[in-house]
XYZ file of C-alpha atoms in Angstrom:
700
model
C 123.437 137.179 94.365
C 121.042 135.848 91.805
C 121.940 133.209 89.302
C 122.476 134.327 85.740
C 119.552 133.572 83.491
C 119.876 133.530 79.710
C 117.637 132.534 76.840
C 118.925 130.882 73.707
C 117.745 130.494 70.128
C 118.810 128.445 67.098
C 120.220 130.850 64.500
C 119.791 130.087 60.805
C 121.733 132.989 59.309
C 124.454 135.273 60.648
C 121.914 138.083 61.056
C 118.758 136.662 62.554
C 115.753 138.522 63.808
C 114.848 137.307 67.267
C 111.337 137.633 68.601
C 111.068 138.382 72.299
C 108.094 138.435 74.651
C 105.409 140.997 73.978
C 105.355 144.138 76.038
C 102.613 144.093 78.606
C 100.243 147.001 78.190
C 98.334 147.625 81.383
C 95.498 150.054 81.833
C 96.915 150.816 85.275
C 99.612 152.823 83.460
C 97.103 155.535 82.675
C 97.374 158.821 84.603
C 95.789 158.654 88.017
C 96.130 154.924 88.492
C 97.658 154.287 91.886
C 97.312 150.554 92.535
C 99.989 148.237 91.158
C 98.858 145.011 89.542
C 99.166 141.831 91.581
C 102.306 139.754 91.178
C 105.651 140.967 89.953
C 104.880 144.636 89.504
C 105.867 147.815 91.260
C 104.256 151.234 91.533
C 106.652 154.064 90.653
C 105.772 157.434 92.153
C 107.418 160.833 91.702
C 106.639 164.508 92.209
C 107.329 166.602 89.075
C 106.510 170.007 90.582
C 110.125 171.153 90.282
C 109.980 170.281 86.590
C 106.464 171.096 85.485
C 106.163 174.063 87.837
C 109.349 175.750 86.690
C 108.741 178.986 84.836
C 111.469 178.106 82.393
C 109.802 174.829 81.509
C 106.104 175.217 82.104
C 103.473 175.901 79.498
C 101.039 178.432 81.013
C 102.183 177.086 84.414
C 100.197 173.899 83.951
C 100.967 170.322 83.099
C 99.685 170.621 79.537
C 102.360 170.385 76.894
C 104.335 167.822 78.883
C 104.356 164.096 78.222
C 105.655 160.933 79.868
C 107.203 158.359 77.537
C 108.697 155.051 78.644
C 109.927 151.751 77.286
C 110.285 148.344 78.912
C 113.654 147.418 77.415
C 113.563 143.852 78.696
C 110.365 143.112 76.814
C 111.075 145.069 73.675
C 114.790 144.900 72.902
C 115.810 143.332 69.602
C 112.212 142.819 68.660
C 111.788 143.001 64.917
C 108.015 142.668 64.891
C 107.206 145.255 67.506
C 109.646 147.907 66.441
C 109.006 148.040 62.765
C 105.573 146.697 62.003
C 103.747 148.734 64.591
C 101.400 145.916 65.558
C 102.116 146.382 69.255
C 103.290 149.565 70.898
C 106.843 149.638 72.183
C 106.874 153.107 73.629
C 104.050 154.018 75.966
C 103.302 157.724 76.333
C 100.609 160.012 77.676
C 100.158 163.716 78.374
C 100.612 164.887 81.935
C 97.629 166.495 83.603
C 99.318 167.402 86.852
C 102.605 167.203 88.664
C 102.230 163.674 90.073
C 103.668 160.717 88.191
C 102.464 157.183 88.912
C 103.374 154.203 86.734
C 102.810 150.490 87.206
C 105.964 148.696 86.040
C 107.132 145.090 85.900
C 109.850 143.741 88.151
C 112.936 142.066 86.699
C 112.853 144.581 83.870
C 114.772 147.669 82.814
C 112.914 150.853 81.896
C 113.825 154.130 80.285
C 111.405 156.836 81.450
C 111.493 160.409 80.220
C 109.598 163.670 80.499
C 109.079 165.442 77.171
C 107.881 168.903 76.234
C 106.072 170.202 73.172
C 108.147 172.901 71.459
C 108.361 174.632 68.097
C 111.159 172.160 67.272
C 108.962 169.138 67.967
C 108.632 166.935 71.036
C 111.887 167.377 72.949
C 113.365 165.610 75.937
C 113.404 167.430 79.274
C 115.128 164.663 81.212
C 115.351 160.950 81.943
C 114.585 159.502 85.360
C 117.809 158.161 86.805
C 120.571 158.956 89.237
C 123.468 161.371 88.578
C 125.515 159.780 91.383
C 125.986 156.659 89.256
C 125.425 158.256 85.818
C 122.256 156.174 85.638
C 119.760 157.260 82.960
C 117.449 154.268 83.274
C 115.665 152.246 85.948
C 116.793 148.637 86.454
C 114.075 147.094 88.628
C 115.075 143.738 90.091
C 112.721 141.005 91.215
C 113.437 142.009 94.802
C 112.283 145.605 94.365
C 109.781 147.033 96.825
C 106.160 147.200 95.742
C 106.121 151.009 95.808
C 109.141 153.069 94.738
C 108.584 156.678 95.772
C 111.340 158.860 94.331
C 110.075 162.014 95.993
C 110.403 165.392 94.278
C 112.592 165.068 91.181
C 115.192 167.648 90.259
C 116.809 168.201 86.858
C 120.588 167.680 86.869
C 122.499 167.450 83.573
C 119.581 165.880 81.749
C 118.796 163.448 84.591
C 115.635 163.672 86.680
C 117.257 162.824 90.004
C 115.338 161.370 92.974
C 114.989 163.197 96.253
C 115.890 160.105 98.254
C 119.493 159.096 99.013
C 121.493 156.889 96.675
C 121.554 153.981 99.142
C 117.786 154.254 99.628
C 117.320 154.434 95.856
C 119.402 151.275 95.356
C 117.530 149.422 98.069
C 114.112 150.318 96.649
C 115.218 148.979 93.241
C 115.955 145.653 94.951
C 119.739 145.597 94.821
C 121.966 144.690 97.738
C 125.136 145.984 96.122
C 125.534 149.671 95.289
C 128.441 148.778 93.003
C 126.032 146.852 90.782
C 124.050 150.020 90.125
C 127.257 151.918 89.451
C 128.198 149.236 86.911
C 124.836 149.595 85.252
C 125.197 153.369 85.236
C 128.409 153.118 83.218
C 126.807 150.623 80.861
C 123.484 152.290 80.067
C 124.651 155.078 77.768
C 122.891 153.481 74.794
C 119.560 152.965 76.527
C 118.511 156.537 75.848
C 118.438 155.598 72.155
C 114.993 154.153 72.753
C 113.393 157.457 73.717
C 113.287 159.394 70.472
C 109.519 159.774 70.080
C 109.499 162.435 67.335
C 112.357 161.809 64.914
C 110.885 163.998 62.151
C 110.347 166.781 64.721
C 106.830 167.710 63.646
C 105.300 167.668 67.115
C 103.494 164.332 66.642
C 104.538 161.093 68.287
C 105.979 158.862 65.570
C 103.846 155.847 66.408
C 100.737 157.980 65.891
C 101.673 158.674 62.278
C 103.106 155.293 61.309
C 106.865 155.814 61.705
C 108.720 152.884 63.227
C 112.463 152.495 63.568
C 115.156 150.554 65.359
C 118.907 151.027 65.838
C 121.426 148.277 66.562
C 125.122 148.659 67.330
C 127.272 145.616 66.563
C 130.680 145.161 68.159
C 133.149 142.398 67.406
C 135.688 140.982 69.867
C 138.388 138.353 69.451
C 139.778 136.358 72.392
C 142.651 134.090 71.423
C 144.253 132.896 74.644
C 142.356 130.467 76.933
C 144.322 131.880 79.879
C 142.315 135.101 79.552
C 139.563 133.268 81.372
C 141.700 133.608 84.491
C 143.230 136.960 83.613
C 140.739 138.994 81.532
C 141.943 142.096 79.715
C 140.080 145.364 79.105
C 137.650 145.127 76.175
C 139.733 147.445 73.996
C 142.423 144.734 74.033
C 140.067 142.319 72.289
C 138.233 144.843 70.172
C 141.387 146.173 68.499
C 141.915 142.745 66.941
C 138.657 142.705 65.026
C 137.235 146.143 64.304
C 135.873 145.094 60.882
C 132.758 143.684 62.500
C 131.537 146.969 63.970
C 128.383 148.393 62.461
C 125.507 150.689 63.253
C 122.340 149.320 61.670
C 119.260 151.499 61.334
C 115.950 149.872 60.415
C 113.035 152.072 59.436
C 109.473 151.881 58.183
C 108.476 155.437 57.272
C 104.729 155.779 56.758
C 104.830 152.906 54.278
C 106.737 155.120 51.847
C 109.297 153.761 49.419
C 112.784 154.888 50.414
C 115.956 154.862 48.377
C 118.487 152.090 49.068
C 121.372 150.374 47.303
C 123.033 147.015 47.896
C 126.811 147.210 48.270
C 127.368 150.460 46.426
C 129.693 153.406 46.674
C 126.833 155.741 45.796
C 125.416 157.214 49.022
C 121.731 156.346 49.386
C 121.568 157.816 52.863
C 123.722 160.035 55.039
C 124.220 159.962 58.786
C 125.598 163.236 60.131
C 127.345 163.010 63.487
C 127.067 165.650 66.233
C 130.272 167.310 65.027
C 128.819 167.731 61.535
C 130.786 164.959 59.813
C 128.781 162.931 57.249
C 128.935 159.122 57.327
C 127.746 157.159 54.297
C 126.313 153.639 54.554
C 128.394 150.725 53.365
C 125.283 148.696 52.547
C 121.502 148.946 52.648
C 118.510 146.830 51.802
C 114.756 146.426 51.792
C 112.351 143.872 53.198
C 108.788 143.906 51.895
C 106.009 142.159 53.789
C 102.552 142.630 52.345
C 102.208 146.426 52.169
C 104.944 147.299 54.676
C 108.414 148.251 53.534
C 111.239 147.968 56.020
C 114.602 149.469 55.111
C 117.968 148.843 56.694
C 121.110 150.981 56.512
C 124.553 149.889 57.698
C 127.123 152.421 58.909
C 130.639 151.940 60.231
C 130.801 153.601 63.651
C 134.440 154.560 63.113
C 135.468 156.978 60.390
C 138.229 154.924 58.829
C 139.812 157.796 56.958
C 140.268 159.808 60.167
C 140.299 156.956 62.674
C 138.252 159.108 65.011
C 135.278 158.091 67.104
C 131.726 159.289 66.783
C 130.234 160.563 69.981
C 126.971 160.952 71.823
C 124.589 163.736 70.861
C 122.164 164.667 68.100
C 122.508 162.697 64.889
C 120.813 163.589 61.614
C 119.755 160.883 59.176
C 118.986 162.041 55.627
C 117.028 159.621 53.440
C 115.406 160.025 50.041
C 111.674 159.375 49.894
C 111.003 158.004 46.408
C 107.255 158.158 46.943
C 107.245 161.932 47.396
C 110.553 162.483 45.559
C 112.138 164.466 48.348
C 114.736 164.131 51.063
C 113.634 163.328 54.618
C 115.572 164.655 57.588
C 115.311 162.683 60.818
C 116.967 163.593 64.110
C 117.996 161.326 66.985
C 119.482 162.040 70.380
C 121.814 159.071 70.556
C 124.523 157.725 72.833
C 126.895 154.928 71.858
C 129.313 152.634 73.630
C 132.347 154.023 71.846
C 134.999 151.451 70.843
C 137.851 153.953 70.740
C 136.969 155.435 74.113
C 138.036 152.419 76.218
C 134.541 150.917 75.881
C 133.736 152.435 79.226
C 131.088 150.569 81.154
C 131.160 147.505 78.924
C 129.799 144.300 80.458
C 131.265 141.500 78.376
C 132.001 137.757 78.510
C 135.272 135.881 78.168
C 134.223 132.519 76.684
C 136.401 129.431 76.356
C 134.848 126.521 74.476
C 135.839 122.956 75.279
C 135.208 120.335 72.618
C 135.742 116.640 72.199
C 138.297 115.619 69.600
C 135.602 115.223 66.925
C 134.347 118.788 67.385
C 131.319 117.936 69.482
C 131.005 120.596 72.137
C 131.537 119.503 75.691
C 131.271 122.653 77.735
C 131.564 126.419 77.644
C 133.071 128.423 80.440
C 132.150 132.094 80.623
C 133.582 134.776 82.827
C 131.396 137.860 82.948
C 133.510 140.991 83.227
C 132.878 144.672 83.751
C 135.320 147.333 82.630
C 135.247 150.379 84.856
C 136.232 153.432 82.853
C 136.598 155.394 86.088
C 139.011 152.950 87.727
C 140.432 151.711 84.406
C 140.354 148.095 85.496
C 138.465 144.862 84.864
C 136.166 143.705 87.637
C 133.763 140.779 88.024
C 130.398 141.746 86.566
C 127.494 141.686 88.982
C 125.228 138.675 88.591
C 122.192 140.913 88.806
C 123.446 143.257 86.103
C 124.334 140.431 83.714
C 120.861 139.028 84.295
C 119.260 142.351 83.437
C 121.442 143.242 80.448
C 121.776 140.054 78.392
C 118.542 138.315 77.536
C 119.395 136.529 74.281
C 122.488 134.912 72.871
C 123.433 132.096 70.568
C 126.684 130.408 69.683
C 128.285 128.603 66.806
C 131.619 127.076 65.839
C 133.866 128.051 62.943
C 136.070 125.483 61.298
C 139.442 126.101 59.789
C 138.563 125.954 56.085
C 135.261 127.767 55.631
C 131.749 128.052 56.991
C 130.313 127.440 60.410
C 128.157 125.014 62.319
C 125.378 126.410 64.472
C 124.604 124.910 67.832
C 121.336 124.548 69.670
C 122.361 125.425 73.212
C 120.642 124.373 76.371
C 121.957 126.574 79.178
C 120.647 124.457 82.009
C 122.237 123.670 84.274
C 124.421 126.741 84.326
C 126.780 126.386 87.240
C 128.802 129.128 88.843
C 132.446 128.439 89.543
C 135.222 130.511 91.027
C 135.557 134.223 90.341
C 132.248 134.759 88.531
C 132.883 131.984 86.017
C 129.913 130.040 84.670
C 129.879 126.849 82.664
C 127.163 124.877 80.974
C 127.115 121.741 78.802
C 126.069 121.541 75.170
C 123.370 119.043 74.311
C 123.810 118.707 70.523
C 126.455 116.715 68.691
C 128.624 117.884 65.824
C 128.204 115.174 63.232
C 129.993 116.607 60.236
C 133.388 115.064 60.738
C 136.227 115.571 59.872
C 136.115 119.332 60.308
C 138.456 120.773 62.873
C 136.954 123.683 64.754
C 139.325 126.473 65.652
C 137.055 128.917 67.432
C 133.636 129.421 68.930
C 131.528 132.537 68.636
C 128.804 133.946 70.827
C 126.463 136.695 69.694
C 124.955 138.417 72.718
C 121.982 140.731 72.483
C 121.725 143.331 75.196
C 118.685 145.310 76.206
C 120.347 148.392 74.702
C 120.299 146.899 71.187
C 124.034 146.395 71.458
C 124.982 143.127 69.784
C 128.334 141.927 71.080
C 129.905 139.219 68.943
C 132.681 137.483 70.887
C 134.950 134.908 69.315
C 136.727 132.676 71.805
C 139.239 129.822 71.655
C 138.432 126.109 71.652
C 140.372 123.553 73.643
C 140.048 119.909 72.594
C 140.079 116.626 74.422
C 141.920 113.603 73.015
C 138.874 111.386 72.475
C 135.556 111.836 70.612
C 132.159 112.466 72.084
C 130.599 109.546 73.962
C 133.671 107.342 73.825
C 133.946 107.106 77.594
C 130.459 105.573 77.790
C 131.354 102.589 75.569
C 131.535 99.420 77.627
C 130.907 96.547 75.190
C 133.889 95.934 72.921
C 133.861 92.986 70.509
C 136.706 91.411 68.540
C 136.701 91.982 64.763
C 137.231 88.812 62.761
C 135.783 89.773 59.356
C 138.025 91.805 56.991
C 134.902 93.364 55.452
C 134.200 95.013 58.799
C 137.412 97.027 58.495
C 137.089 98.171 54.884
C 136.349 101.886 54.815
C 137.495 105.255 56.159
C 138.445 105.645 59.825
C 139.383 108.842 61.663
C 141.371 109.391 64.826
C 140.100 112.860 65.727
C 142.710 113.333 68.404
C 145.419 113.436 65.709
C 143.742 116.047 63.509
C 145.806 118.802 65.100
C 149.122 116.909 65.242
C 151.899 116.075 62.830
C 153.549 112.685 62.670
C 150.433 110.701 63.555
C 147.950 109.036 61.246
C 144.715 110.973 61.310
C 143.005 108.763 58.736
C 143.238 105.070 57.911
C 141.635 103.829 54.682
C 141.364 100.048 54.611
C 141.092 99.021 50.948
C 139.394 95.765 49.974
C 142.514 94.700 48.032
C 144.583 94.457 51.213
C 146.274 97.853 51.100
C 145.957 100.439 53.831
C 146.420 104.120 53.021
C 147.415 106.207 56.026
C 147.111 110.008 56.106
C 148.739 112.418 58.517
C 146.376 115.152 57.303
C 142.712 114.482 56.621
C 142.587 117.303 54.055
C 144.567 115.112 51.680
C 141.513 112.938 51.198
C 138.616 115.058 50.095
C 138.121 115.710 46.363
C 141.541 114.299 45.486
C 141.970 111.761 42.685
C 143.733 109.595 43.414
C 143.924 109.580 47.179
C 147.267 110.940 48.261
C 148.258 109.033 51.419
C 151.291 109.760 53.563
C 152.240 106.102 53.349
C 150.676 102.916 51.965
C 150.830 99.687 53.987
C 149.598 96.184 53.491
C 147.087 94.771 55.938
C 145.520 91.447 56.776
C 143.257 90.111 59.469
C 143.818 86.642 60.854
C 141.203 85.781 63.391
C 141.158 88.794 65.703
C 144.756 89.774 64.970
C 145.456 92.711 62.662
C 148.804 92.958 60.867
C 149.868 96.236 59.200
C 153.314 96.403 57.604
C 155.387 97.814 54.741
C 158.465 96.192 53.221
C 158.742 93.823 56.139
C 158.514 96.557 58.782
C 155.517 96.306 61.062
C 153.517 99.388 61.985
C 150.934 97.436 63.982
C 150.482 93.907 65.182
C 147.763 93.144 67.684
C 144.076 92.730 68.260
C 141.383 95.051 66.936
C 138.057 95.590 68.689
C 134.856 97.383 67.775
C 132.115 99.114 69.773
C 128.884 100.838 68.774
C 127.508 103.966 70.383
C 123.765 104.311 70.930
C 123.540 106.986 68.216
C 124.971 104.665 65.543
C 128.628 105.656 65.529
C 131.165 102.837 65.212
C 134.584 102.828 66.910
C 137.632 100.599 66.631
C 140.562 100.606 69.015
C 144.090 99.423 68.558
C 146.641 98.895 71.315
C 149.937 100.147 69.837
C 153.031 100.097 72.036
C 150.906 100.505 75.147
C 148.910 103.429 73.678
C 145.237 103.106 72.864
C 144.430 104.417 69.375
C 140.752 105.119 68.758
C 139.330 105.522 65.254
C 135.762 106.236 64.209
C 134.118 105.020 61.013
C 133.229 108.063 58.949
C 130.020 106.641 57.542
C 128.792 105.807 60.989
C 128.826 109.573 61.619
C 126.514 109.964 58.657
C 124.147 107.324 59.995
C 124.248 108.975 63.386
C 123.450 112.362 61.866
C 120.494 110.875 60.019
C 119.159 109.246 63.158
C 119.525 112.492 65.066
C 117.739 114.583 62.447
C 114.979 112.053 61.889
C 114.260 112.094 65.609
C 113.820 115.864 65.276
C 111.343 115.393 62.441
C 113.532 116.584 59.564
C 112.115 115.108 56.329
C 114.481 113.399 53.914
C 114.101 112.268 50.336
C 115.218 108.832 49.304
C 118.048 108.637 46.814
C 116.741 106.571 43.905
C 119.634 106.315 41.512
C 123.287 107.155 40.855
C 124.320 107.091 37.174
C 127.815 107.544 35.717
C 127.363 109.479 32.472
C 130.864 109.691 31.019
C 134.533 109.164 31.769
C 137.274 110.931 29.826
C 140.991 111.300 30.406
C 140.377 114.396 32.513
C 136.881 114.221 33.981
C 134.313 111.870 35.485
C 130.658 112.961 35.241
C 127.634 111.502 37.023
C 124.177 112.429 38.193
C 121.780 111.391 40.944
C 118.016 111.189 41.103
C 115.921 111.959 44.182
C 112.495 110.603 44.998
C 111.014 114.115 44.855
C 112.272 117.708 44.937
C 115.476 118.034 46.912
C 115.364 120.391 49.892
C 118.167 119.249 52.182
C 120.391 116.308 52.838
C 123.944 115.066 52.546
C 125.644 112.689 50.148
C 129.150 111.274 50.298
C 130.511 109.776 47.110
C 133.144 107.044 47.079
C 134.736 106.542 43.674
C 136.082 103.050 42.993
C 138.255 102.074 39.999
C 139.680 98.663 39.136
C 140.664 96.280 36.379
C 137.446 94.316 36.809
C 134.092 94.830 38.535
C 135.291 92.466 41.250
C 138.700 94.086 41.742
C 138.177 97.768 42.564
C 139.677 100.116 45.128
C 138.715 103.488 46.552
C 140.403 106.314 44.623
C 138.395 109.395 45.680
C 136.239 110.620 48.526
C 133.736 113.426 47.881
C 131.336 115.225 50.170
C 128.328 117.320 49.081
C 125.445 119.079 50.818
C 125.140 122.386 48.980
C 123.205 123.946 46.109
C 124.564 121.469 43.573
C 122.451 118.832 45.276
C 119.288 120.374 43.827
C 120.451 119.833 40.252
C 121.998 116.469 41.095
C 124.796 116.818 38.502
C 128.414 116.267 39.567
C 131.871 115.935 38.106
C 135.427 115.524 39.295
C 138.524 116.660 37.459
C 141.295 114.096 37.190
C 143.947 113.173 34.653
C 143.491 109.408 34.791
C 146.534 108.877 32.579
C 148.801 110.079 35.363
C 148.143 107.086 37.577
C 146.573 104.422 35.336
C 148.502 102.313 32.873
C 147.013 101.866 29.394
C 144.224 99.348 29.435
C 140.565 98.741 30.222
C 139.132 99.803 33.580
C 135.879 99.830 35.448
C 134.505 102.588 37.669
C 131.602 102.790 40.066
C 130.387 105.377 42.567
C 128.890 104.499 45.923
C 126.601 107.225 47.328
C 126.065 107.218 51.071
C 123.222 109.361 52.386
C 121.675 109.633 55.796
C 118.984 107.261 54.540
C 120.729 104.606 52.480
C 123.702 103.488 50.396
C 123.160 103.467 46.623
C 125.665 102.098 44.091
C 125.916 103.410 40.560
C 126.182 101.418 37.390
C 129.629 99.960 36.640
C 131.075 102.009 33.795
C 133.764 100.591 31.505
C 136.415 102.906 30.058
C 139.843 102.675 28.461
C 143.143 104.460 28.889
C 145.436 104.637 25.875
C 148.349 106.742 24.679
């Protein structure tokens, strides 16, 4: 078996347009060419006399009126540029001049090849080259395929142009050693025929010759919650039923440069998709992208009729759009097949991912089991390596945390190692440096050659210690109290109750301990689980409350190569490891600077006003802000030399551009009447900047 190969990209938004390799256009594909190009190509030969010579199909008993159209799915799938801008042809086609078919094709690629006929209803499909034995309507050509694949005299059987040779011979010529792999692919490839719709307006002209470009994507969403499913995978309908909201059919179209009607998030239908049974489906969203003179429109449809909870099936679909340029409706027709969610997702090749992360959220590894659901046998089987290699060419992954948002990961799949029972694992190479977020799940978006986008959410298991901790070898005793002042996280406790996730060492000798890190951010004052007193004598740290000791022992520090700072305590024979939060910020800055990300310098932090209920301040950048991160520590005390941390704030969003901030707080609730001083310390990836010291009074 071959190893699985996959290519990865860095996503910026949830929907990202991914550019693949350009399709190779070879003059040897012209009729009459009989010599395959050198290297990884194969010559496909077939006799069409049973098709072209049939009285029921022929046009004046000659080859005229018949066309060959084909698409290299591996080179063209999910390609925004090629499909919609028309700068490079996706579908190759030519008119047949005889009954012999010869095509030079690339190995390690999947093709859809069809014979079409000119009719009064436009250019219509006669049949797709495939194999009815395995329900195959495409040609997966592996890297081990023979140099010449002679299919013999083709026959038409239920829309499939079947080869004359035996199934085993057919499989061998395609370069596969396992007939079951081809049968798996045959159950999967129902959507591949979507690519061969060369005349959607049915006017007898190939669409690419009159400037019509389109693309269809089908998005499916799956949720895997139990890590044990890696060992015992369930049928895909088990996972799909948990998250059907993510399913969508997306149609992109550029129609002769005309302006089409669209609406963003509206109940007013701007387009209608009519299914084969005559039921209309309205879009739930649409949009427009304009680049120079080319208008590209997108329409989103839910593939399940919610009101009837019935599936939509394969067959002829009609898309009705309004052309604003000519002020008329346009009717387009597609012969489409879909992987149907409510029909057991027959033939689905899908992954079961389990993400493993360090305690601080940094990804350690991902294990993937590739599965195939056989609709015929109604069971889950290991997916063939060769089929996975052919189907999935692009995927990316990201992590979702438990409050909001997501962090995208740059994934390096090498080395991808195969384990037991078709399970693969590979390490992540990027660090998650936005502590203290706790990541609950990982998501993988996989792009198949059939324009099926499978979004799979899988569980995350966590280790007890943060990334890189095991590599620390040089620990040094801490003897300076100033070295302990600040915010320290034990990431291993983030998911547990009864342990201190956060320790805040105050300069006035108090220590605020938090069981839950969420109690820190944007709270004034800080709301600790318990407040201790602390002192450092030599290398010995003493933490106690009302005479009861929580910790008494040494404290040591170590520094990772990326700038992170760790302390460890030995409490009752258990090693407690805490990481300085600001060292994560420094580490993030170092990491991004190494990647060439430009940062502005923070020039100034100014407190503007303090009232009983609100503190206002602003910051000034050395230029126009584009990106960056600032943490604000708010200190209040009875004198400029006697201040303690009362709030911890974290910002990296749109408000950073304006540089104006405020925090709501009723200072009277926790400050006695009197005169106080406040300052704000801003910590960026580049530097630490202190504000002015602002004097204010509390009175009743």
